[in-house]
Amino acid sequence: MDIIFQTWPWYVSGFLIGLVMLCLICFGKVFGMSSNLSTLCSMTGIGKRVAFFDFDWKLQRWNLVVILGAMLGGFVAVHFMGDASNVAINPKTIAQLNQLGIDAPNGKLLPDVLFGNNVFQSPKMIFILIIGGILIGFGSRYAGGCTSGHAIFGLSNLQLPSLKAVIGFFVGGLIMAHFILPLIF
């Protein structure tokens, strides 16, 4: 029982993700968190004002199971699998983060300066969260899907647009981490 509540090795998690993708392909479903969020928006009736959300959300009810699973998985991960003892961060990375004023996780999975509750007390961090959310929404709409949809589902279907999107995500992430993040902090 103890093995269940530890972080799983990549080959177990990867196999399970691949199995889920295979099942979705067999049932003709498309996976991606942005499509799940579109379903939630459509449920509110906003499709009467925004054409993008004007579709029969009842055909996408299974997306709600994905959202509930993500929330349940997050709860289980935080409350039962939060032991960061097997997370090894390169000392050079810790030194670079310290230069930016970002603390080392020190036994936690995420640094408090970026993911703690104190983020909501800083106007600068609230502004960064709002701008980041807008950019993520714009990017997923512009790319025709989110990172999970393209990287997990699209690549497993050998879709060239997904490969292009994933390359763009990685290049954008590298630019953000190496050039823009140091300017923000």
GROMACS .gro file of C-alpha atoms in nm:
model
  185
    1MET     CA    1   0.000   0.000   0.000
    2ASP     CA    2   0.290   0.234   0.074
    3ILE     CA    3   0.411   0.214  -0.289
    4ILE     CA    4   0.081   0.362  -0.411
    5PHE     CA    5   0.139   0.685  -0.217
    6GLN     CA    6   0.487   0.754  -0.354
    7THR     CA    7   0.556   0.930  -0.680
    8TRP     CA    8   0.535   0.672  -0.955
    9PRO     CA    9   0.825   0.600  -1.189
   10TRP     CA   10   0.804   0.749  -1.538
   11TYR     CA   11   0.753   0.409  -1.701
   12VAL     CA   12   0.441   0.339  -1.492
   13SER     CA   13   0.292   0.687  -1.539
   14GLY     CA   14   0.386   0.694  -1.908
   15PHE     CA   15   0.229   0.354  -1.967
   16LEU     CA   16  -0.095   0.460  -1.796
   17ILE     CA   17  -0.110   0.786  -1.994
   18GLY     CA   18  -0.053   0.590  -2.316
   19LEU     CA   19  -0.328   0.345  -2.220
   20VAL     CA   20  -0.572   0.630  -2.158
   21MET     CA   21  -0.481   0.789  -2.494
   22LEU     CA   22  -0.535   0.455  -2.670
   23CYS     CA   23  -0.880   0.423  -2.509
   24LEU     CA   24  -0.972   0.778  -2.611
   25ILE     CA   25  -0.861   0.715  -2.969
   26CYS     CA   26  -1.063   0.392  -2.979
   27PHE     CA   27  -1.374   0.577  -2.860
   28GLY     CA   28  -1.318   0.872  -3.095
   29LYS     CA   29  -1.258   1.126  -2.817
   30VAL     CA   30  -1.011   1.416  -2.809
   31PHE     CA   31  -0.809   1.495  -2.498
   32GLY     CA   32  -0.691   1.831  -2.372
   33MET     CA   33  -0.761   2.050  -2.071
   34SER     CA   34  -0.855   2.351  -2.283
   35SER     CA   35  -1.138   2.150  -2.444
   36ASN     CA   36  -1.256   2.060  -2.093
   37LEU     CA   37  -1.259   2.427  -1.998
   38SER     CA   38  -1.447   2.509  -2.320
   39THR     CA   39  -1.709   2.256  -2.214
   40LEU     CA   40  -1.743   2.426  -1.875
   41CYS     CA   41  -1.779   2.766  -2.042
   42SER     CA   42  -2.040   2.628  -2.281
   43MET     CA   43  -2.237   2.491  -1.986
   44THR     CA   44  -2.273   2.844  -1.847
   45GLY     CA   45  -2.459   2.954  -2.161
   46ILE     CA   46  -2.194   3.199  -2.274
   47GLY     CA   47  -2.227   3.047  -2.622
   48LYS     CA   48  -2.519   3.288  -2.675
   49ARG     CA   49  -2.268   3.575  -2.674
   50VAL     CA   50  -1.944   3.409  -2.790
   51ALA     CA   51  -1.965   3.186  -3.097
   52PHE     CA   52  -1.661   2.978  -2.994
   53PHE     CA   53  -1.855   2.837  -2.697
   54ASP     CA   54  -2.176   2.778  -2.893
   55PHE     CA   55  -2.187   2.398  -2.910
   56ASP     CA   56  -2.384   2.119  -2.747
   57TRP     CA   57  -2.183   2.064  -2.429
   58LYS     CA   58  -2.385   1.751  -2.348
   59LEU     CA   59  -2.190   1.569  -2.621
   60GLN     CA   60  -1.874   1.653  -2.424
   61ARG     CA   61  -1.998   1.541  -2.079
   62TRP     CA   62  -1.713   1.295  -2.049
   63ASN     CA   63  -1.479   1.599  -2.027
   64LEU     CA   64  -1.625   1.668  -1.684
   65VAL     CA   65  -1.483   1.335  -1.565
   66VAL     CA   66  -1.137   1.451  -1.677
   67ILE     CA   67  -1.175   1.775  -1.480
   68LEU     CA   68  -1.294   1.590  -1.170
   69GLY     CA   69  -1.007   1.344  -1.210
   70ALA     CA   70  -0.755   1.628  -1.235
   71MET     CA   71  -0.893   1.788  -0.920
   72LEU     CA   72  -0.899   1.457  -0.733
   73GLY     CA   73  -0.548   1.375  -0.856
   74GLY     CA   74  -0.422   1.713  -0.739
   75PHE     CA   75  -0.579   1.658  -0.396
   76VAL     CA   76  -0.425   1.312  -0.365
   77ALA     CA   77  -0.084   1.438  -0.483
   78VAL     CA   78  -0.078   1.724  -0.232
   79HIS     CA   79  -0.215   1.537   0.068
   80PHE     CA   80  -0.080   1.186   0.019
   81MET     CA   81   0.215   1.206  -0.223
   82GLY     CA   82   0.378   1.532  -0.114
   83ASP     CA   83   0.706   1.374   0.002
   84ALA     CA   84   0.974   1.554  -0.195
   85SER     CA   85   1.257   1.337  -0.065
   86ASN     CA   86   1.302   1.172  -0.404
   87VAL     CA   87   1.312   1.506  -0.590
   88ALA     CA   88   1.673   1.598  -0.665
   89ILE     CA   89   1.741   1.949  -0.793
   90ASN     CA   90   2.076   2.026  -0.950
   91PRO     CA   91   2.281   2.256  -0.721
   92LYS     CA   92   2.349   2.488  -1.018
   93THR     CA   93   1.974   2.530  -1.068
   94ILE     CA   94   1.930   2.610  -0.698
   95ALA     CA   95   2.209   2.872  -0.724
   96GLN     CA   96   2.045   3.030  -1.032
   97LEU     CA   97   1.708   3.042  -0.858
   98ASN     CA   98   1.868   3.201  -0.550
   99GLN     CA   99   2.009   3.477  -0.773
  100LEU     CA  100   1.651   3.552  -0.881
  101GLY     CA  101   1.530   3.555  -0.520
  102ILE     CA  102   1.350   3.222  -0.555
  103ASP     CA  103   1.403   2.995  -0.258
  104ALA     CA  104   1.499   2.630  -0.297
  105PRO     CA  105   1.201   2.407  -0.225
  106ASN     CA  106   1.380   2.260   0.083
  107GLY     CA  107   1.176   1.943   0.115
  108LYS     CA  108   0.876   2.082  -0.074
  109LEU     CA  109   0.783   2.020  -0.433
  110LEU     CA  110   0.750   2.390  -0.523
  111PRO     CA  111   0.912   2.714  -0.399
  112ASP     CA  112   0.688   2.930  -0.180
  113VAL     CA  113   0.780   3.257  -0.353
  114LEU     CA  114   0.611   3.132  -0.671
  115PHE     CA  115   0.345   2.894  -0.542
  116GLY     CA  116   0.274   2.992  -0.180
  117ASN     CA  117  -0.031   3.178  -0.053
  118ASN     CA  118   0.179   3.493  -0.014
  119VAL     CA  119   0.161   3.531  -0.393
  120PHE     CA  120  -0.190   3.674  -0.352
  121GLN     CA  121  -0.063   3.950  -0.121
  122SER     CA  122   0.173   4.100  -0.379
  123PRO     CA  123   0.020   4.327  -0.645
  124LYS     CA  124   0.316   4.246  -0.873
  125MET     CA  125   0.252   3.871  -0.849
  126ILE     CA  126  -0.123   3.916  -0.898
  127PHE     CA  127  -0.048   4.118  -1.212
  128ILE     CA  128   0.189   3.845  -1.334
  129LEU     CA  129  -0.078   3.580  -1.272
  130ILE     CA  130  -0.341   3.778  -1.464
  131ILE     CA  131  -0.110   3.845  -1.760
  132GLY     CA  132   0.007   3.481  -1.755
  133GLY     CA  133  -0.353   3.359  -1.758
  134ILE     CA  134  -0.441   3.583  -2.051
  135LEU     CA  135  -0.135   3.467  -2.245
  136ILE     CA  136  -0.212   3.101  -2.174
  137GLY     CA  137  -0.572   3.148  -2.288
  138PHE     CA  138  -0.465   3.331  -2.601
  139GLY     CA  139  -0.190   3.080  -2.676
  140SER     CA  140  -0.410   2.774  -2.639
  141ARG     CA  141  -0.679   2.932  -2.858
  142TYR     CA  142  -0.421   3.041  -3.119
  143ALA     CA  143  -0.249   2.700  -3.120
  144GLY     CA  144  -0.580   2.515  -3.141
  145GLY     CA  145  -0.526   2.343  -2.808
  146CYS     CA  146  -0.325   2.337  -2.489
  147THR     CA  147   0.004   2.177  -2.400
  148SER     CA  148  -0.157   1.857  -2.274
  149GLY     CA  149  -0.377   1.824  -2.580
  150HIS     CA  150  -0.093   1.874  -2.827
  151ALA     CA  151   0.192   1.707  -2.635
  152ILE     CA  152   0.003   1.403  -2.511
  153PHE     CA  153  -0.286   1.348  -2.748
  154GLY     CA  154  -0.170   1.518  -3.067
  155LEU     CA  155   0.177   1.363  -3.066
  156SER     CA  156   0.035   1.019  -2.988
  157ASN     CA  157  -0.176   1.062  -3.304
  158LEU     CA  158   0.134   1.169  -3.502
  159GLN     CA  159  -0.021   1.506  -3.590
  160LEU     CA  160   0.224   1.749  -3.750
  161PRO     CA  161   0.045   2.061  -3.615
  162SER     CA  162   0.086   1.921  -3.264
  163LEU     CA  163   0.457   1.866  -3.320
  164LYS     CA  164   0.490   2.228  -3.434
  165ALA     CA  165   0.290   2.348  -3.133
  166VAL     CA  166   0.499   2.145  -2.888
  167ILE     CA  167   0.822   2.279  -3.037
  168GLY     CA  168   0.676   2.629  -2.998
  169PHE     CA  169   0.581   2.558  -2.636
  170PHE     CA  170   0.933   2.443  -2.553
  171VAL     CA  171   1.101   2.734  -2.732
  172GLY     CA  172   0.865   2.977  -2.558
  173GLY     CA  173   0.935   2.813  -2.222
  174LEU     CA  174   1.309   2.837  -2.274
  175ILE     CA  175   1.282   3.203  -2.372
  176MET     CA  176   1.066   3.271  -2.068
  177ALA     CA  177   1.295   3.089  -1.825
  178HIS     CA  178   1.623   3.229  -1.953
  179PHE     CA  179   1.537   3.583  -2.068
  180ILE     CA  180   1.202   3.709  -1.937
  181LEU     CA  181   1.187   3.554  -1.586
  182PRO     CA  182   1.515   3.721  -1.477
  183LEU     CA  183   1.370   4.058  -1.584
  184ILE     CA  184   1.052   3.999  -1.381
  185PHE     CA  185   1.231   3.900  -1.062
   0.00000   0.00000   0.00000
